[in-house]
Amino acid sequence: MSISDAVIHRLPVYYRYLKDMEKDGIVQISSHELGRRMNITPSQVRQDINSFGGIGRQGYGYPVHELLIHIGKILGLDRNHNIIIIGAGNIGGALVGHKSFESNGFKTHAIFDNDPKLHGKELSGIPIYPMDDIKNFIKKNKVEIAVLAIPAEAAQKIADMLIKYGIKAIWNFASLDLKLPSSIAYQSVHLSESLQTLSFKLLHMNENNESNEKH
Amino acid sequence: MSISDAVIHRLPVYYRYLKDMEKDGIVQISSHELGRRMNITPSQVRQDINSFGGIGRQGYGYPVHELLIHIGKILGLDRNHNIIIIGAGNIGGALVGHKSFESNGFKTHAIFDNDPKLHGKELSGIPIYPMDDIKNFIKKNKVEIAVLAIPAEAAQKIADMLIKYGIKAIWNFASLDLKLPSSIAYQSVHLSESLQTLSFKLLHMNENNESNEKH
DNA sequence: TAGATTGTTAATCGATTAACAATC
DNA sequence: TAGATTGTTAATCGATTAACAATC
């Protein structure tokens, strides 16, 4: 049975909590206690972990380290991923500088940008190349993942090009929905939408919600 | 009846599509055509729009401009929001530079950082101040929204402080789940989790999905 | 009027929660 | 063994889709 979409989005959250627990020296955790920390029900924890072939023991709980390794493998964090970033603007610059990606096996090898003034320069130690070099770079460096940190107007055309050159996954920061073949892994971060959702919550805060519970 | 969580997250998407259509001179749209563009069912479009008191006409469809204005009001995009950013690092720097926020009424007034070397400097024309100035700045400038672009270790403490000083909404980029009073609007952007989800999809691409449809 | 398309109710689907027997 | 906790089936809940009468 395949892993449901809802569970896929919780997997990185489990990973994060388990990592913190391992760091704190916790070796065993029950669905009840893990659910309490993550603010979900123990039932959901057990259903989730079972859906990806988890490894619990009755009367004991789940071994933190083994579960962490297991989820890491499912997420592909046990291998290295070669990344390029398209666009040396604000977002592109922020992402190269982000240390935590590399610790999970995501290594950025180059940034590509249209602006000739940037070519030969670096951002956080990663070189910036002209767009024309993308094709050869992908081949030579076995790049699987491309980050789109460019304006929405250019994004679809660039995405099509990247796929033609062999890119297998696109992490999109442009404010549009790309049309891609279903054989390409695709994930977007829509910052404007996230901020607008926050704005909605701010505006409608008092309507439902008079209680004092934490969220 | 209140707007469901699923709909809340689709509202900014409707807004984006409608904005594009208006720019293209489209004045009217049917649920069928809007659903086709957004890749959801016409039924869902109608249910969604009805749930927030939409304004369709039988036999005609939805007036693009009116619907856009209506959704904009629900999202709070018809007013100005004062923002401060905590943390002048990569993420903070990327967000100040992001032009599109301001066009929706989100105005960043200041950045705060611990590093004394940055005080008095600017990022994209926005001044960087010491953390000690936060309290007075929030009061004086009627700041509602704070962006947390700081390491996870410091985030909870800073969030608590911001709330004490009157912040009403927190946009969190730190890699943790904050514990906040339910009276505070809260939205996180978890970049690492998004990248890990992409990695999962990349790894498991061929398992379910042999078709050629676009996604 | 006829055709198109909404608003809304009913049916379906999927995800979450509850319950409990199995078992460490 | 007794207690704890999983694995798993059943019940519930909510969201999506389908259907169709209302109406522009």
Coordinates of C-alpha atoms in Angstrom, one line a residue, chain A:
Chain A
M1 CA 0.0 0.0 0.0
S2 CA 1.4 3.4 -0.9
I3 CA 1.9 6.3 1.5
S4 CA -0.9 8.8 1.5
D5 CA -0.2 12.4 0.7
A6 CA -1.1 13.6 4.2
V7 CA 1.5 11.2 5.7
I8 CA 4.2 12.3 3.2
H9 CA 3.9 15.8 4.5
R10 CA 4.1 14.6 8.0
L11 CA 7.2 12.5 7.4
P12 CA 9.7 15.4 7.6
V13 CA 7.9 16.6 10.8
Y14 CA 8.4 13.2 12.4
Y15 CA 12.0 13.3 11.2
R16 CA 12.6 16.7 12.9
Y17 CA 11.0 15.6 16.2
L18 CA 12.9 12.3 16.3
K19 CA 16.1 14.1 15.5
D20 CA 15.6 16.5 18.5
M21 CA 14.8 13.5 20.7
E22 CA 17.8 11.6 19.7
K23 CA 19.9 14.6 20.5
D24 CA 18.3 14.7 23.9
G25 CA 19.3 11.1 24.5
I26 CA 15.8 9.7 24.3
V27 CA 16.1 6.1 23.0
Q28 CA 12.4 5.0 23.1
I29 CA 9.1 6.8 22.6
S30 CA 5.4 5.7 22.8
S31 CA 2.8 6.9 20.3
H32 CA 1.2 8.7 23.2
E33 CA 4.2 10.7 24.1
L34 CA 5.2 11.4 20.4
G35 CA 1.7 12.5 19.7
R36 CA 1.7 14.8 22.7
R37 CA 4.8 16.5 21.5
M38 CA 3.7 16.8 17.9
N39 CA 0.2 17.8 18.8
I40 CA -1.5 14.9 17.0
T41 CA -3.3 11.8 18.4
P42 CA -1.6 8.6 19.4
S43 CA -3.8 6.8 16.9
Q44 CA -2.5 9.0 14.1
V45 CA 1.1 8.3 15.1
R46 CA 0.5 4.6 15.0
Q47 CA -1.5 4.7 11.7
D48 CA 1.2 6.8 10.1
I49 CA 4.1 4.7 11.2
N50 CA 2.4 1.6 10.2
S51 CA 1.6 2.9 6.8
F52 CA 5.3 3.1 6.0
G53 CA 6.2 -0.1 7.6
G54 CA 7.2 1.2 11.0
I55 CA 9.0 -0.7 13.7
G56 CA 7.3 -0.6 17.0
R57 CA 7.2 -3.2 19.9
Q58 CA 4.2 -3.8 22.0
G59 CA 4.6 -2.8 25.6
Y60 CA 7.7 -0.7 24.7
G61 CA 7.0 1.8 22.0
Y62 CA 9.2 2.9 19.1
P63 CA 13.1 2.9 19.1
V64 CA 14.0 6.5 18.3
H65 CA 17.2 5.9 16.4
E66 CA 15.9 3.1 14.2
L67 CA 12.7 5.0 13.4
L68 CA 14.8 8.1 12.5
I69 CA 17.0 6.0 10.2
H70 CA 14.0 4.4 8.6
I71 CA 12.2 7.7 7.9
G72 CA 15.5 9.2 6.6
K73 CA 15.8 6.4 4.1
I74 CA 12.2 6.9 3.0
L75 CA 12.8 10.6 2.5
G76 CA 16.1 9.9 0.6
L77 CA 18.2 11.6 3.2
D78 CA 20.6 8.7 3.3
R79 CA 22.1 9.7 0.0
N80 CA 23.5 12.8 -1.7
H81 CA 21.5 15.1 -3.9
N82 CA 23.1 17.5 -6.4
I83 CA 21.4 20.8 -6.7
I84 CA 21.6 23.9 -8.9
I85 CA 19.9 27.2 -8.2
I86 CA 18.4 29.2 -11.1
G87 CA 18.4 32.9 -10.2
A88 CA 21.0 34.8 -8.1
G89 CA 18.4 37.2 -6.6
N90 CA 17.1 37.4 -3.1
I91 CA 15.7 34.0 -2.8
G92 CA 18.5 32.2 -4.6
G93 CA 21.0 34.0 -2.4
A94 CA 19.1 33.0 0.8
L95 CA 19.0 29.4 -0.2
V96 CA 22.7 29.0 -1.0
G97 CA 23.5 30.3 2.4
H98 CA 21.2 27.9 4.2
K99 CA 23.5 25.5 6.0
S100 CA 20.9 22.9 7.1
F101 CA 20.2 21.6 3.6
E102 CA 23.8 20.3 3.2
S103 CA 23.6 18.4 6.5
N104 CA 20.8 16.4 5.0
G105 CA 22.7 15.5 1.9
F106 CA 21.5 18.4 -0.4
K107 CA 24.6 19.9 -2.0
T108 CA 24.3 23.1 -4.1
H109 CA 27.0 23.1 -6.9
A110 CA 26.2 26.2 -8.9
I111 CA 23.9 29.2 -9.4
F112 CA 22.8 30.3 -12.8
D113 CA 21.7 33.8 -13.7
N114 CA 21.1 35.9 -16.8
D115 CA 23.0 38.9 -15.6
P116 CA 26.5 39.0 -17.1
K117 CA 27.8 41.2 -14.3
L118 CA 27.3 38.3 -11.9
H119 CA 29.1 35.7 -13.9
G120 CA 32.3 34.6 -12.3
K121 CA 31.2 35.9 -8.9
E122 CA 30.1 33.8 -6.0
L123 CA 27.4 33.7 -3.4
S124 CA 28.3 32.0 -0.1
G125 CA 31.2 30.4 -1.9
I126 CA 29.1 28.9 -4.7
P127 CA 29.9 30.2 -8.3
I128 CA 27.5 32.0 -10.5
Y129 CA 27.5 30.9 -14.2
P130 CA 25.6 32.0 -17.3
M131 CA 22.4 30.3 -18.2
D132 CA 24.0 28.8 -21.4
D133 CA 26.2 26.6 -19.2
I134 CA 23.3 24.8 -17.6
K135 CA 23.1 22.0 -20.1
N136 CA 26.6 20.8 -19.8
F137 CA 26.7 21.4 -16.1
I138 CA 23.8 19.1 -15.4
K139 CA 25.3 16.3 -17.4
K140 CA 28.8 16.7 -16.0
N141 CA 27.7 16.9 -12.4
K142 CA 24.7 14.5 -12.4
V143 CA 22.4 17.2 -11.1
E144 CA 18.9 15.9 -10.2
I145 CA 17.3 18.9 -8.4
A146 CA 16.9 22.5 -9.7
V147 CA 15.7 25.3 -7.6
L148 CA 13.6 27.9 -9.5
A149 CA 14.3 31.3 -7.8
I150 CA 13.3 33.5 -10.8
P151 CA 10.3 35.6 -11.7
A152 CA 7.1 33.8 -12.6
E153 CA 7.1 35.1 -16.2
A154 CA 10.3 33.2 -17.0
A155 CA 9.7 30.1 -14.8
Q156 CA 7.7 27.8 -17.2
K157 CA 10.1 28.2 -20.0
I158 CA 13.2 27.6 -17.8
A159 CA 11.5 24.6 -16.2
D160 CA 10.8 23.0 -19.6
M161 CA 14.4 23.6 -20.6
L162 CA 15.8 22.1 -17.3
I163 CA 13.7 19.0 -17.9
K164 CA 14.9 18.7 -21.4
Y165 CA 18.5 18.7 -20.0
G166 CA 17.7 15.9 -17.6
I167 CA 16.6 17.5 -14.3
K168 CA 14.4 15.2 -12.3
A169 CA 13.0 17.4 -9.6
I170 CA 12.0 21.1 -9.4
W171 CA 11.7 23.1 -6.2
N172 CA 9.8 26.1 -7.3
F173 CA 9.7 29.5 -5.6
A174 CA 8.1 31.4 -8.4
S175 CA 4.5 32.5 -7.9
L176 CA 2.8 30.3 -10.4
D177 CA 1.8 26.6 -10.9
L178 CA 4.1 24.9 -13.4
K179 CA 2.8 22.5 -15.9
L180 CA 5.2 19.6 -15.8
P181 CA 5.3 15.9 -16.9
S182 CA 4.2 13.7 -14.1
S183 CA 7.5 11.9 -14.2
I184 CA 9.1 15.1 -12.7
A185 CA 9.1 15.6 -8.9
Y186 CA 7.7 18.9 -8.1
Q187 CA 7.3 21.0 -5.0
S188 CA 6.5 24.7 -4.6
V189 CA 7.0 27.2 -1.9
H190 CA 4.5 30.0 -2.4
L191 CA 5.7 32.8 0.0
S192 CA 3.0 35.3 -0.9
E193 CA 0.3 32.7 -0.4
S194 CA 1.7 31.9 3.0
L195 CA 1.8 35.5 4.0
Q196 CA -1.8 36.0 2.8
T197 CA -2.9 33.0 4.8
L198 CA -1.3 34.6 7.9
S199 CA -3.2 37.9 7.0
F200 CA -6.5 36.0 6.9
K201 CA -5.9 34.4 10.3
L202 CA -5.0 37.8 11.7
L203 CA -8.2 39.3 10.4
H204 CA -10.5 36.5 11.4
M205 CA -8.8 35.6 14.7
N206 CA -11.6 36.5 17.1
E207 CA -14.4 34.9 15.1
N208 CA -14.3 31.3 16.1
N209 CA -11.7 31.1 18.7
E210 CA -12.2 32.6 22.1
S211 CA -10.4 29.9 24.1
N212 CA -7.0 30.2 25.6
E213 CA -5.4 26.9 24.4
K214 CA -2.0 27.0 22.8
H215 CA -1.6 26.2 19.2

